Amino acid sequence: MIPVGFAYERPDAVEGALELLAEHGEDATVLAGGHSLLPVMKLRLGTPELIIDIGRLSELSYVRVEGDEVAIGAGTRHHAVETSDVVAAEVPLLAAVARTVGDPQVRHRGTLGGSLAHADPASDLPAAVLALGGTVVLRSLRGDRYVPITAFYTGVFSSVREPDELVVEVRVPRTGGAGWAYEKFTRRANDWAIVGVAVVDGRVGLVNMGSTPLRASATEAALAEGASIVDAAMLADRDTDPPADVAGTKEYRRHLARVFARRALTTAIVA
Amino acid sequence: MKIEMTVNGEATAADVEPRLLLAHYLRDVIGLKATNIGCDTTSCGACTVLLDGESVKSCTLLAVQADAQSVVTMEGLSPDPGSLHPVAAAFRAEHGLQCGFCTPGMVMAAVGLLRENPTPTEREVREGLEGNLCRCTGYHNIVRAVLLASGQDPDTARPGAAGDGLVAPGFSVGSA
Ligand SMILES: Cc1cc2nc3c(=O)[nH]c(=O)nc-3n(C[C@H](O)[C@H](O)[C@H](O)COP(=O)(O)OP(=O)(O)OC[C@H]3O[C@@H](n4cnc5c(N)ncnc54)[C@H](O)[C@@H]3O)c2cc1C
Ligand code: FES
Ligand code: FES
């Protein structure tokens, strides 16, 4: 399968990428790891006119502690997140979730920024960043915007990112010793989640339970009011609208969300 | 677009369309046919090569993305057929192939895995190769071959148990 032809630019700095985005706007498509974009282009479901390749910009690949947050460059590969000592010590949930993405070859290419920007509700990392209460940093020639992940997604494959903006960084609070867990339910070893539940510090993020990653707010509120894990987990599917597809019906996904919320909360809180 | 790429230690160059996939560059432009295309959808791993030392699926990379970088294919592992690369030799010793279609990708994924984890447990080998499918389903001998290539005795290598800190999709993880 061969993509439709396109023009290709590989700027050697973020500044150059921003200039190209400002000039071409909606006609330009950013290429990071290419592990969501290229499959779509090979199927000819996506036919970008201009590709701006940011995959080699080393200035977008870093993990640093900044105050009570960890700042991760958008170009940081899943493999680097998975193996970073800083991530393991400061945000262990994120390292564990990165390790569940695809397979080693996919993790050598796919990036944290690409995973967030792609806005697929079946992706693992957006729900983890949501449970962490992270922030997406968007940059354009107009300046920087710090968008809380709770306000970033607007629907399936869509976010508040403007066409001239680049996701340059993802910021997450240092959670240190707070209990955490990720439950990813798949049928086959390296599949996408049918449903996933990320828990950290009493917050619960849901994978594939609606058109965007969701917080299980009713569960969180019940826990805060002293409900038992079993009772709180029964509310995990409240206000969700999960997809129905070959992997399962809506009702099946609702059931999975309740079961895996219970397991994840038990691991995070009791263990 | 003009690109230059080191493939198996040798400089290669071509003027290519940006949409050319790395797998097609290797097979059709420079004529190295070991790298197979199986699924063409990033699932099977038959097209796995090393890009600057890391395993990648060459059906899901543009050749232009590998411009000015270094690629190793199965051909480059054992340039002298008289002395096989240790991973290739171990696949032969343990009979780690049947039809052989998955083998170049499997071997390159194994070389990449051992570079990151020189003495893996059996479970780490299985998880490290989860991006590679063998439709002859000869996984058992493939895992043994990788353990042998890492200098371990496949009969006594550590299985790697639950709770060893290793996490696979579909397994439960959390703070212990
Ligand atoms: C076989 C396979 C299995 C996978 N399994 C999983 C899985 O289990 N779980 C999971 O979560 N994901 C999975 N993925 C997806 C993988 O994680 C992708 O790497 C990720 O979703 C996209 O990251 P990327 O860097 O490859 O982005 P790309 O494919 O390069 O880009 C994706 C989209 O985001 C945009 N974009 C990328 N970076 C930026 C940026 N910095 N600023 C603005 N826009 C940007 C692009 O324009 C494009 O629209 C899988 C992929 C494959 C091929
Ligand atoms: S051909 Fe590339 S993964 Fe199957
Ligand atoms: S040996 Fe036939 S596909 Fe693996």
XYZ file of C-alpha atoms and ligand atoms in Angstrom:
508
model
C 0.000 0.000 0.000
C 1.481 3.276 -1.133
C 0.394 6.711 0.079
C -0.799 9.393 -2.323
C 2.070 11.731 -3.254
C 2.835 14.718 -1.059
C 5.431 17.425 -0.533
C 7.875 16.824 2.312
C 9.735 19.265 4.540
C 12.074 18.424 7.370
C 12.881 21.662 9.190
C 15.954 21.470 11.428
C 14.424 23.447 14.293
C 11.027 23.920 15.965
C 11.056 27.533 14.765
C 11.200 26.368 11.155
C 8.310 23.969 11.743
C 6.229 26.787 13.234
C 6.946 29.026 10.229
C 5.838 26.288 7.851
C 2.680 25.677 9.901
C 1.907 29.411 9.945
C 2.342 29.581 6.180
C 0.449 26.431 5.195
C -2.064 25.979 8.047
C -4.645 23.334 7.252
C -2.796 22.163 4.142
C 0.110 20.972 6.299
C 0.229 17.804 8.401
C 2.797 17.203 11.110
C 4.666 13.885 11.013
C 6.200 12.790 14.324
C 6.673 9.026 14.754
C 4.297 8.347 11.872
C 2.798 5.312 13.569
C -0.724 6.640 13.410
C -0.338 8.902 10.388
C 1.443 6.579 7.941
C -1.009 3.662 8.355
C -3.848 6.109 7.607
C -1.991 7.472 4.567
C -1.184 3.986 3.283
C -4.897 3.147 3.403
C -5.480 6.462 1.599
C -7.855 7.519 4.350
C -5.550 10.507 4.767
C -4.073 12.440 1.835
C -2.013 15.341 3.199
C -0.569 17.789 0.683
C 2.434 18.785 2.755
C 4.154 16.757 5.442
C 6.243 18.608 8.015
C 8.529 16.015 9.595
C 9.366 16.907 13.202
C 10.492 13.380 14.059
C 14.192 14.232 14.129
C 13.992 17.444 16.195
C 16.123 16.556 19.209
C 14.997 19.749 20.957
C 11.544 18.101 21.336
C 12.931 14.971 22.985
C 13.605 15.324 26.732
C 12.363 14.462 30.194
C 13.054 17.002 32.953
C 11.861 17.689 36.461
C 10.648 21.285 36.777
C 9.379 22.181 40.233
C 6.502 19.878 41.122
C 6.027 18.791 37.511
C 7.790 16.575 35.008
C 8.109 18.179 31.564
C 8.329 15.768 28.633
C 9.116 16.925 25.108
C 6.412 16.088 22.572
C 8.929 14.216 20.418
C 9.909 11.814 23.201
C 9.410 8.270 21.945
C 7.269 5.786 23.886
C 10.435 3.703 24.379
C 12.208 6.657 25.994
C 9.254 7.300 28.313
C 9.118 3.610 29.198
C 12.843 3.441 30.067
C 13.386 6.906 31.594
C 14.663 6.762 35.189
C 13.066 10.142 35.870
C 9.648 8.975 34.668
C 9.975 5.726 36.632
C 10.746 7.613 39.838
C 8.438 10.611 39.459
C 5.466 9.370 37.382
C 5.620 5.560 37.416
C 2.102 5.303 35.943
C 3.279 6.940 32.716
C 6.229 4.563 32.286
C 3.980 1.540 32.806
C 1.339 2.825 30.391
C 3.947 3.635 27.720
C 5.141 0.051 27.980
C 1.679 -1.267 27.068
C 1.598 0.619 23.739
C 1.847 -1.647 20.690
C 5.125 -3.533 20.477
C 8.830 -2.621 20.761
C 9.102 -1.501 17.135
C 6.050 0.769 17.530
C 7.482 2.173 20.768
C 10.804 2.942 19.083
C 8.964 5.293 16.704
C 5.732 6.586 18.284
C 5.929 9.778 20.343
C 4.084 11.050 23.405
C 3.114 14.263 21.614
C 1.876 12.334 18.583
C -0.211 10.044 20.747
C -1.848 12.998 22.501
C -2.295 15.073 19.326
C -3.833 12.171 17.426
C -6.769 12.231 19.887
C -7.806 8.611 19.469
C -10.014 7.706 22.460
C -8.661 4.138 22.250
C -5.090 5.319 22.932
C -3.549 4.564 26.297
C -1.395 7.609 27.003
C -4.075 10.344 26.761
C -6.149 8.675 29.498
C -3.038 8.323 31.658
C -2.193 12.017 31.235
C -5.855 12.777 32.025
C -5.722 10.753 35.247
C -2.489 12.559 36.121
C -4.101 15.952 35.537
C -1.459 16.982 32.998
C -1.112 19.967 30.684
C -0.496 20.097 26.927
C 1.794 22.905 25.762
C 0.919 24.238 22.293
C 3.245 26.586 20.416
C 2.778 28.736 17.336
C 4.369 31.933 16.031
C 1.562 33.635 17.996
C 2.936 32.287 21.287
C 2.489 29.444 23.780
C -0.756 28.065 25.207
C -0.895 25.847 28.284
C -4.049 23.754 27.904
C -5.118 21.465 30.759
C -5.700 18.004 29.290
C -9.254 18.216 30.678
C -9.883 20.993 28.096
C -7.768 19.594 25.234
C -10.055 17.039 23.578
C -13.205 17.959 21.671
C -14.121 14.621 20.062
C -12.814 11.599 18.196
C -9.517 12.594 16.516
C -10.091 16.241 17.407
C -8.706 18.689 19.922
C -8.454 22.436 20.510
C -5.104 22.506 18.656
C -5.217 25.172 15.916
C -3.751 24.290 12.500
C -0.702 26.517 13.062
C 0.068 25.030 16.475
C 2.555 22.351 17.399
C 2.287 20.262 20.550
C 5.733 20.902 22.021
C 5.511 19.542 25.564
C 3.421 17.515 27.973
C 3.579 18.435 31.668
C 2.435 16.079 34.418
C 2.542 16.472 38.200
C 5.156 14.442 40.069
C 3.173 11.740 41.834
C 6.114 10.092 43.588
C 4.840 7.458 45.989
C 1.105 7.893 45.319
C -0.655 4.620 44.495
C -1.245 3.972 40.816
C -2.334 1.225 38.453
C -3.151 0.666 34.807
C -5.545 -2.026 33.682
C -5.628 -2.571 29.925
C -8.037 -5.168 28.636
C -7.077 -6.707 25.307
C -7.885 -9.951 23.540
C -4.465 -10.480 21.971
C -1.037 -9.591 23.336
C -0.263 -6.304 21.605
C -3.742 -5.065 20.759
C -5.336 -1.740 21.470
C -7.386 -1.526 24.655
C -10.988 -2.672 24.433
C -11.260 -0.719 27.670
C -8.482 0.676 29.856
C -8.525 2.197 33.326
C -5.684 4.345 34.682
C -5.673 5.238 38.370
C -3.321 7.548 40.207
C -3.743 9.359 43.501
C -7.505 8.711 43.584
C -8.109 9.965 40.036
C -9.447 7.625 37.366
C -8.927 7.926 33.584
C -10.858 5.777 31.095
C -9.669 4.512 27.692
C -12.226 3.842 24.950
C -15.333 4.714 26.956
C -16.447 7.669 24.820
C -15.398 10.001 22.021
C -12.551 11.365 24.153
C -10.554 9.969 27.070
C -12.750 10.418 30.150
C -12.417 10.811 33.902
C -14.645 8.560 36.005
C -15.856 11.573 37.987
C -18.629 9.767 39.860
C -16.172 7.135 41.052
C -13.674 9.796 42.140
C -16.368 11.727 44.034
C -17.651 8.597 45.771
C -14.126 7.695 46.886
C -13.552 11.200 48.182
C -16.736 10.878 50.240
C -15.502 7.640 51.764
C -17.275 5.033 49.628
C -15.695 1.582 49.429
C -13.667 0.687 46.335
C -16.312 -1.851 45.334
C -19.138 0.691 45.558
C -17.162 3.495 43.906
C -16.085 1.262 41.013
C -19.751 0.479 40.273
C -20.060 4.117 39.133
C -17.114 3.997 36.699
C -19.290 3.904 33.579
C -21.595 6.735 34.658
C -21.769 9.549 32.055
C -19.801 7.516 29.524
C -20.861 6.651 25.986
C -18.623 3.773 24.903
C -18.383 2.636 21.275
C -19.893 -0.626 20.054
C -17.735 -2.580 17.602
C -16.416 -6.079 16.842
C -14.579 -6.108 20.162
C -17.693 -5.559 22.241
C -21.084 -3.957 22.793
C -21.625 -0.772 24.766
C -22.981 -2.751 27.704
C -19.964 -5.061 27.645
C -17.608 -2.068 27.766
C -19.613 -0.553 30.652
C -19.213 -3.815 32.518
C -15.468 -3.910 31.776
C -15.038 -0.339 33.006
C -16.640 -1.232 36.349
C -14.618 -4.418 36.767
C -11.289 -2.899 35.759
C -11.904 0.241 37.821
C -12.332 -2.012 40.835
C -9.147 -3.919 40.059
C -7.103 -0.808 39.326
C -8.348 0.971 42.459
C -7.615 -2.099 44.538
C -4.056 -2.289 43.197
C -3.482 1.454 43.584
C -5.036 1.915 47.010
C -4.806 -1.386 48.865
C -1.634 -2.934 47.485
C 14.150 14.219 -2.990
C 17.789 13.169 -2.759
C 18.581 10.933 0.191
C 21.711 9.232 1.463
C 21.607 6.272 3.784
C 24.182 3.906 5.180
C 22.868 0.396 4.637
C 24.815 -2.482 6.133
C 27.826 -0.214 6.446
C 27.796 0.923 2.827
C 26.806 4.349 1.575
C 23.700 4.364 -0.627
C 22.010 7.316 -2.313
C 18.985 7.867 -4.530
C 16.538 10.483 -5.695
C 13.200 9.226 -4.339
C 9.595 10.306 -4.030
C 8.812 11.282 -0.407
C 6.076 8.630 -0.344
C 8.523 5.768 -0.963
C 8.485 3.393 2.016
C 11.778 2.314 3.569
C 10.902 -1.336 2.864
C 10.583 -0.523 -0.850
C 13.812 1.491 -0.814
C 15.651 -1.519 0.598
C 14.038 -4.105 -1.680
C 13.450 -2.280 -4.967
C 15.854 0.658 -5.062
C 18.992 -0.955 -3.663
C 17.945 -4.551 -4.254
C 18.255 -6.132 -0.813
C 15.425 -8.680 -0.721
C 15.881 -10.255 2.718
C 13.516 -7.741 4.275
C 10.067 -9.209 3.660
C 6.752 -7.401 3.480
C 4.065 -9.533 5.091
C 1.047 -7.609 6.327
C 1.994 -4.097 5.155
C -0.028 -2.841 8.165
C 2.593 -2.626 10.967
C 1.371 -5.877 12.504
C 3.606 -8.798 11.524
C 7.160 -7.500 11.892
C 8.471 -9.355 8.808
C 9.843 -6.023 7.559
C 11.819 -5.292 10.749
C 15.248 -3.700 10.268
C 17.532 -1.760 12.589
C 17.488 2.026 12.221
C 20.426 3.551 14.072
C 20.494 0.332 16.091
C 16.801 0.177 17.023
C 14.258 -2.280 15.619
C 11.645 -0.608 13.406
C 9.019 -1.802 10.923
C 10.237 -0.612 7.535
C 6.721 -0.787 6.030
C 5.757 2.066 8.339
C 8.645 4.421 7.690
C 9.268 6.647 4.727
C 12.687 6.285 3.170
C 13.099 10.050 3.596
C 12.662 9.613 7.367
C 15.800 7.454 7.353
C 17.792 9.983 5.311
C 21.350 10.357 6.664
C 20.807 7.497 9.091
C 22.118 3.977 9.310
C 20.096 0.859 8.488
C 21.017 -2.781 9.047
C 19.141 -5.606 7.320
C 19.491 -9.371 7.601
C 22.054 -9.264 4.763
C 24.274 -6.996 6.831
C 24.348 -9.258 9.875
C 26.512 -11.996 8.407
C 28.368 -10.529 5.438
C 30.573 -13.610 5.419
C 28.330 -16.680 4.978
C 31.092 -18.752 6.536
C 30.676 -17.073 9.903
C 27.053 -16.468 10.845
C 26.050 -13.697 13.244
C 25.407 -15.249 16.701
C 21.636 -14.685 16.455
C 21.457 -16.218 12.965
C 23.636 -19.111 14.144
C 21.365 -19.672 17.135
C 18.250 -19.714 14.905
C 19.978 -22.423 12.892
C 21.114 -24.395 15.938
C 17.665 -24.335 17.581
C 15.750 -24.723 14.309
C 14.082 -21.350 14.894
C 12.383 -21.304 11.485
C 10.072 -23.356 9.339
C 9.072 -21.643 6.069
C 11.464 -18.803 6.879
C 9.244 -15.914 5.856
C 9.175 -14.270 9.275
C 12.835 -15.068 9.929
C 14.660 -11.929 8.730
C 12.291 -9.725 10.741
C 12.388 -12.061 13.717
C 16.198 -12.126 13.695
C 16.482 -8.336 13.391
C 13.953 -7.842 16.201
C 15.982 -10.290 18.313
C 19.232 -8.448 17.583
C 17.541 -5.190 18.633
C 16.141 -6.815 21.772
C 19.516 -8.244 22.853
C 21.135 -4.876 22.304
C 18.717 -3.374 24.851
C 18.585 -6.393 27.157
C 21.629 -8.687 26.727
C 20.413 -11.492 29.050
C 16.620 -11.559 28.908
C 14.393 -13.995 30.749
C 12.196 -16.236 28.640
C 9.243 -13.940 29.284
C 11.264 -10.896 28.279
C 12.125 -12.642 24.997
C 8.455 -13.416 24.341
C 7.430 -9.832 25.106
C 10.380 -8.405 23.194
C 9.242 -10.262 20.087
C 5.536 -9.487 20.443
C 5.674 -7.289 17.350
C 6.663 -10.265 15.187
C 4.266 -12.939 14.008
C 5.274 -16.394 12.795
C 2.457 -17.945 10.808
C 4.163 -21.309 11.024
C 3.802 -20.662 14.769
C 7.286 -21.899 15.582
C 7.568 -19.548 18.540
C 8.967 -22.121 20.925
C 12.183 -22.659 18.994
C 12.485 -18.961 18.183
C 12.441 -18.139 21.896
C 15.008 -20.876 22.539
C 17.227 -19.486 19.773
C 17.190 -15.989 21.263
C 18.009 -17.363 24.718
C 20.902 -19.334 23.197
C 22.143 -16.275 21.311
C 22.224 -14.384 24.621
C 24.675 -16.963 25.967
C 22.090 -18.757 28.114
C 21.128 -22.407 28.109
C 17.538 -22.451 26.773
C 16.747 -25.398 29.046
C 17.666 -23.598 32.230
C 17.125 -19.906 31.423
C 15.021 -17.976 33.939
C 11.367 -18.080 32.912
C 10.636 -14.660 34.381
C 7.621 -14.799 36.625
C 4.719 -12.482 37.337
C 5.861 -9.823 39.776
C 9.339 -9.592 38.252
C 8.651 -5.981 37.404
C 7.921 -6.768 33.794
C 4.708 -5.635 32.235
C 2.922 -6.815 29.129
C -0.282 -5.568 27.583
C -3.170 -7.532 28.998
C -1.342 -7.986 32.277
C -2.266 -6.092 35.378
C 0.240 -3.545 36.650
C 0.430 -1.261 39.621
C 2.360 -0.152 42.665
C 3.403 -3.165 44.685
C 0.767 -1.654 15.193
C 0.448 -0.484 16.046
C -0.014 -0.697 17.337
C -0.326 0.374 18.172
N -0.798 0.113 19.410
C -1.124 1.140 20.219
C -1.624 0.897 21.529
O -1.738 -0.242 21.975
N -1.960 1.965 22.290
C -1.806 3.268 21.852
O -2.107 4.173 22.587
N -1.319 3.527 20.620
C -0.978 2.496 19.798
N -0.475 2.760 18.549
C -0.343 4.157 18.103
C 1.024 4.698 18.481
O 1.088 4.915 19.856
C 1.320 6.000 17.744
O 2.696 6.160 17.816
C 0.715 7.246 18.318
O -0.676 7.157 18.427
C 0.995 8.442 17.422
O 2.265 8.938 17.658
P 3.222 9.274 16.450
O 4.376 10.010 17.040
O 3.520 8.031 15.711
O 2.336 10.308 15.620
P 2.127 10.476 14.049
O 1.578 9.247 13.450
O 3.341 11.069 13.440
O 1.008 11.612 14.098
C -0.310 11.331 14.537
C -1.176 12.583 14.406
O -0.786 13.573 15.356
C -0.297 14.752 14.713
N 0.892 15.152 15.455
C 1.930 14.352 15.814
N 2.802 15.034 16.573
C 2.318 16.273 16.698
C 2.774 17.446 17.380
N 3.894 17.443 18.113
N 2.020 18.567 17.315
C 0.883 18.573 16.598
N 0.389 17.507 15.939
C 1.102 16.364 15.984
C -0.035 14.350 13.279
O -0.209 15.430 12.404
C -1.063 13.267 13.050
O -2.309 13.831 12.749
C -0.160 1.703 17.690
C 0.327 1.925 16.407
C 0.632 0.853 15.596
C 1.146 1.129 14.221
S 5.074 -5.916 6.690
Fe 5.695 -4.410 8.105
S 4.827 -5.136 9.933
Fe 4.079 -6.576 8.498
S 8.807 -19.711 9.880
Fe 7.085 -19.533 8.599
S 6.267 -17.630 9.245
Fe 7.742 -18.013 10.738
